[in-house]
Short mmCIF file of C-alpha atoms in Angstrom, two decimals:
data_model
loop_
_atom_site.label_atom_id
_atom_site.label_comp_id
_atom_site.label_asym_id
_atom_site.label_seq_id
_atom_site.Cartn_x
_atom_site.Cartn_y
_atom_site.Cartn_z
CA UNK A 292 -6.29 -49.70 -15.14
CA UNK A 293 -9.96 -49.30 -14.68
CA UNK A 294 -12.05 -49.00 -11.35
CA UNK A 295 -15.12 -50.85 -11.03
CA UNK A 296 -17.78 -49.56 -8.51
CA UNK A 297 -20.46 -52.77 -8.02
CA UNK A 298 -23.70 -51.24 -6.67
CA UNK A 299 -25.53 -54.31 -4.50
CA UNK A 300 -29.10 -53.78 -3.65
CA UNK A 301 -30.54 -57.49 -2.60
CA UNK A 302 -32.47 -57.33 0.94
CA UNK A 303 -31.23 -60.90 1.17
CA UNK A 304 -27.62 -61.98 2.19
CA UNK A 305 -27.74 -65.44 1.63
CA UNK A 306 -29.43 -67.67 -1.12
CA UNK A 307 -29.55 -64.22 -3.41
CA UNK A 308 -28.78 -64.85 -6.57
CA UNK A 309 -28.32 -61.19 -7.80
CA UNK A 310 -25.49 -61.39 -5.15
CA UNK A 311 -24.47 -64.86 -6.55
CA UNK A 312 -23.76 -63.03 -9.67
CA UNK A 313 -21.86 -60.60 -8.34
CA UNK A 314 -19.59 -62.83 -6.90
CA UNK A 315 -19.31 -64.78 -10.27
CA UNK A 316 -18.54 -61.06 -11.67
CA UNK A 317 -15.95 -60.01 -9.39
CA UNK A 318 -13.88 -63.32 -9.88
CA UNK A 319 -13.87 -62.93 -13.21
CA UNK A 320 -13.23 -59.67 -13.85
CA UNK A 321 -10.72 -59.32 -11.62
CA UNK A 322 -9.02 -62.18 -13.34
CA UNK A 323 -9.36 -61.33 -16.82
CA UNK A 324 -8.37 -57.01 -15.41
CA UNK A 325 -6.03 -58.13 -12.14
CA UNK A 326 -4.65 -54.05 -12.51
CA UNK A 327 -8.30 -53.31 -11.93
CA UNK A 328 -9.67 -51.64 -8.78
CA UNK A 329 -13.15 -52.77 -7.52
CA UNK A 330 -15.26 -50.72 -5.19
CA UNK A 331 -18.52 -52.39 -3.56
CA UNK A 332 -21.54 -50.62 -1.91
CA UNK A 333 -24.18 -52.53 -0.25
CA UNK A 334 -27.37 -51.11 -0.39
CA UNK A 335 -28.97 -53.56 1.94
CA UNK A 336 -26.67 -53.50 4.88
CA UNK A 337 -25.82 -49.45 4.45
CA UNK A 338 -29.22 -48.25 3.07
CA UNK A 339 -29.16 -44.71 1.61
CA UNK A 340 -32.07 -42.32 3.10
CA UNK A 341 -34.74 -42.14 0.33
CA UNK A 342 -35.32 -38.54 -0.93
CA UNK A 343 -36.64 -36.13 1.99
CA UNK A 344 -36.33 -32.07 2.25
CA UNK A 345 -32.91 -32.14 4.09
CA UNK A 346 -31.43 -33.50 0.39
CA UNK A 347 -33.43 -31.09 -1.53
CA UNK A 348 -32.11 -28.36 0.70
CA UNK A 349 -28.40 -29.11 0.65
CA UNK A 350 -28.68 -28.95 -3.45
CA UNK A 351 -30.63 -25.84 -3.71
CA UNK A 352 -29.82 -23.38 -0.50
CA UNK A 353 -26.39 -21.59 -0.63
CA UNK A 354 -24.11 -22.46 1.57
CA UNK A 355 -24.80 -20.09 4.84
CA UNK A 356 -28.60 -20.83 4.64
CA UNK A 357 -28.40 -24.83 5.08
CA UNK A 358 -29.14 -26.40 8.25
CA UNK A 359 -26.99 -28.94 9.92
CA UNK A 360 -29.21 -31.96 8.53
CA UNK A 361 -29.22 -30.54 4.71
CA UNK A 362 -25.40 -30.22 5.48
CA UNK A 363 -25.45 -33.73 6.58
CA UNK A 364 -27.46 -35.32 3.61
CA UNK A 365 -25.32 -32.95 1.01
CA UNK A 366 -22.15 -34.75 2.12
CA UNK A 367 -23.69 -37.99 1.88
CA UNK A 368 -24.58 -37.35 -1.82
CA UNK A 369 -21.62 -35.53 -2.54
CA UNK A 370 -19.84 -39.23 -1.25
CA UNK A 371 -22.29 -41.36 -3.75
CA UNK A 372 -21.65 -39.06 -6.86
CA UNK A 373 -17.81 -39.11 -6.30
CA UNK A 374 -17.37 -42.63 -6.09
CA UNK A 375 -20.01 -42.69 -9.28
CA UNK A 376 -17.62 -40.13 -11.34
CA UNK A 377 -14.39 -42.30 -10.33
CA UNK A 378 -15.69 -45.50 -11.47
CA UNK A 379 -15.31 -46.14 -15.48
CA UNK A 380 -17.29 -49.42 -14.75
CA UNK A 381 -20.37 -49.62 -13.13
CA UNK A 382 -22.25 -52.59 -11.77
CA UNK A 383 -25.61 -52.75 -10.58
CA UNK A 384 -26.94 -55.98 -9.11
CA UNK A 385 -31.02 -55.44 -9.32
CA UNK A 386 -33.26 -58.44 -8.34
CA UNK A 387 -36.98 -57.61 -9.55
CA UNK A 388 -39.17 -56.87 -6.75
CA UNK A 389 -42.86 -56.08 -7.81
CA UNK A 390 -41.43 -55.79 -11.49
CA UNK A 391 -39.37 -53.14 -10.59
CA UNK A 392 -35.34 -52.21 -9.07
CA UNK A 393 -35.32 -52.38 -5.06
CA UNK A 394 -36.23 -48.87 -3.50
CA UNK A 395 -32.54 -48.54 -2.34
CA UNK A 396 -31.38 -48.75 -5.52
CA UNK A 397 -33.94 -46.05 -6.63
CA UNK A 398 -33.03 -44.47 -3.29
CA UNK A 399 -28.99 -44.43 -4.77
CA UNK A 400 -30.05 -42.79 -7.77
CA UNK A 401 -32.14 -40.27 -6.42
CA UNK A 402 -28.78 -38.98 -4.80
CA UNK A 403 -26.70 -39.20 -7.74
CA UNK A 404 -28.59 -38.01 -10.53
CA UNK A 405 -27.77 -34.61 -9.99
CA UNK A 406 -27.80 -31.58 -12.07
CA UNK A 407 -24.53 -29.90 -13.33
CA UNK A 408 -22.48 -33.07 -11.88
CA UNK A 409 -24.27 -36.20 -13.82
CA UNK A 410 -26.63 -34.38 -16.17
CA UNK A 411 -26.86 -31.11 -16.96
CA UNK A 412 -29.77 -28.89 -18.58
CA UNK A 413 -29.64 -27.27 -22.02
CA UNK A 414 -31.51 -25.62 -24.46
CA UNK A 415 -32.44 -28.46 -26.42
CA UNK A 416 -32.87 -30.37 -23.17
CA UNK A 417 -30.85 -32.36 -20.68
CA UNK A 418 -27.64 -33.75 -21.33
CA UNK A 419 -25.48 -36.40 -19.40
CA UNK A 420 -22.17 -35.85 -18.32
CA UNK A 421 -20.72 -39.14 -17.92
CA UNK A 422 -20.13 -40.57 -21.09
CA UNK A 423 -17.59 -42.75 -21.60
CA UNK A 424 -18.26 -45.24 -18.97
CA UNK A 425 -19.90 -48.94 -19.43
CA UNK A 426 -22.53 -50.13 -17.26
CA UNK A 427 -23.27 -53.91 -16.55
CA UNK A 428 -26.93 -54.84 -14.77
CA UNK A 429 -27.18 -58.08 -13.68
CA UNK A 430 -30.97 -58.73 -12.64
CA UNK A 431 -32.63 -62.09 -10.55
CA UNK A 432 -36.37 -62.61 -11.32
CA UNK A 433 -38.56 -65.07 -10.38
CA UNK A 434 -40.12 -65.34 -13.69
CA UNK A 435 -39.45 -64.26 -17.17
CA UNK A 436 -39.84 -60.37 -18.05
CA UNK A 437 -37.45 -59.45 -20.62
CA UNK A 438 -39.40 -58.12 -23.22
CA UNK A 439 -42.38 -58.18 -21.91
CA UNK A 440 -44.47 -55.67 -20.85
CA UNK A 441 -44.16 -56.26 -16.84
CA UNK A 442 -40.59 -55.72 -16.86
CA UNK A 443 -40.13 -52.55 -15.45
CA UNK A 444 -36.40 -52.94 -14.68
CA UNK A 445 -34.27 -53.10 -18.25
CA UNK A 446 -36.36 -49.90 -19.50
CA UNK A 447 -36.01 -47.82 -16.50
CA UNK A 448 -32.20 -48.41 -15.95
CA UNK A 449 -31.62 -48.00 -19.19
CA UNK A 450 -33.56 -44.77 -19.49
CA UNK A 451 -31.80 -43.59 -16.33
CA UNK A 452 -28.00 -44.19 -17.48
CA UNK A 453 -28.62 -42.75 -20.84
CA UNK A 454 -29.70 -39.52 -19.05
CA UNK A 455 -26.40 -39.34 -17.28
CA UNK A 456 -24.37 -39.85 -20.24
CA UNK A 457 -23.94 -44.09 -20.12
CA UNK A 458 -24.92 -45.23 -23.20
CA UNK A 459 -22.75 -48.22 -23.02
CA UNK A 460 -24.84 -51.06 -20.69
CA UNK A 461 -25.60 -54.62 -20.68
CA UNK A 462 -27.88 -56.20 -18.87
CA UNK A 463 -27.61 -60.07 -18.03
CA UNK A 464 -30.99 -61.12 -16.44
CA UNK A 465 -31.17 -64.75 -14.81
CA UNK A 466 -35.16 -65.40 -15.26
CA UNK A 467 -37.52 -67.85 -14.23
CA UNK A 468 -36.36 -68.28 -10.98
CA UNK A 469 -39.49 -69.09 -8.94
CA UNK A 470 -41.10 -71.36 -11.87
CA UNK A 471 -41.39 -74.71 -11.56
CA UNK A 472 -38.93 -77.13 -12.94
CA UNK A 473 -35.82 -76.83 -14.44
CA UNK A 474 -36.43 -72.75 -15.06
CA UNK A 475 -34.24 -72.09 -12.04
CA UNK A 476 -31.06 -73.66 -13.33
CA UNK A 477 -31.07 -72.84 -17.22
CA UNK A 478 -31.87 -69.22 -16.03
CA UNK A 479 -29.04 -69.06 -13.76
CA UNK A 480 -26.66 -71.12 -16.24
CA UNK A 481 -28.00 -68.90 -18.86
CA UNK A 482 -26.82 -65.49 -16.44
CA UNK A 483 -23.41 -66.95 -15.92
CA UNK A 484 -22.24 -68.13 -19.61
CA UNK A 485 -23.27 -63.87 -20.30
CA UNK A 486 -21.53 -63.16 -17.77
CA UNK A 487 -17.89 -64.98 -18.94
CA UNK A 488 -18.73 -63.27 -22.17
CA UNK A 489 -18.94 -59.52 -20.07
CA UNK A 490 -15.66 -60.29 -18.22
#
């Protein structure tokens, strides 16, 4: 039995199609894996604080020497990295905005890419700590990126995961979106016959 933690980070609710894809996800996972355990965060409707001095001074200042808001945004990440070491599976759900992941989502990572818990330093450099699990990305963009120089999403994420240790990721990108003609439905057709494949 594996658990699944699905990260979503749309600002829409309805008509998103990174959320669209999720959906398609969790019905197929869960029944191709029904033992399986999903967990789902919203990003959008339970926004993390981005990165501030309260977070910075919950990791760094011992214990006695925090203040009640560093103790306040420690806990917080302490919650994000657990349920990020419990998962074997994660899921991100990224539409491009400005060629880039949602600032929530960056937002989420800021909290749990943490030394000595997801990466650690060493003398040849950092090293992640949570190999072993898979990571599945599952982008919406209004036009088409992969490959390209403006897409700022695939390289990033996958730049990010390696340096915690996740090695194993797919992405599934539905593309072209926003272009005229019949670029909305092949790239979402495209996005779901991956994602049967994934499941």
């Amino acid at each position: 039995m594996s658990r699944v933690l699905i990260i979503e980070s749309s600002a829409r609710q309805q008509d998103s199609v990174s959320r669209q894809l999720t959906r398609e996800f969790t019905q197929q996972w869960q029944a191709a894996h029904p033992a399986d355990t999903l967990a789902l965060r919203d990003l959008a409707l339970n926004p993390v604080p981005h990165l501030d001095a309260d977070l910075l001074g919950g990791w760094m200042k011992p214990e006695a020497q925090r203040s009640a808001a560093e103790v306040q945004a420690l806990l917080r990440s302490n919650e994000l990295t657990d349920e990020l070491l419990a998962a074997d599976v994660l899921v991100l759900a990224a539409p491009m905005y400005n060629f880039t992941i949602p600032s929530t989502l960056k937002a989420w990572l800021d909290h749990v890419l943490r030394a000595g818990i997801t990466f650690k330093y060493t003398p040849t450099g950092p090293q992640g700590l949570l190999s072993g699990k898979r990571a599945i990305v599952l982008t919406a963009r209004g036009g088409i990126h992969a490959g390209a120089s403006s897409d700022h999403q695939e390289p990033y994420l996958r730049q990010v995961m390696a340096f915690i240790g996740i090695h194993d990721v797919t992405f599934i990108h539905a593309e072209g979106l926003n272009m005229s003609g019949d670029f909305h439905e092949q790239g979402l057709n495209q996005a779901k016959a991956k994602l049967a494949a994934v499941a």
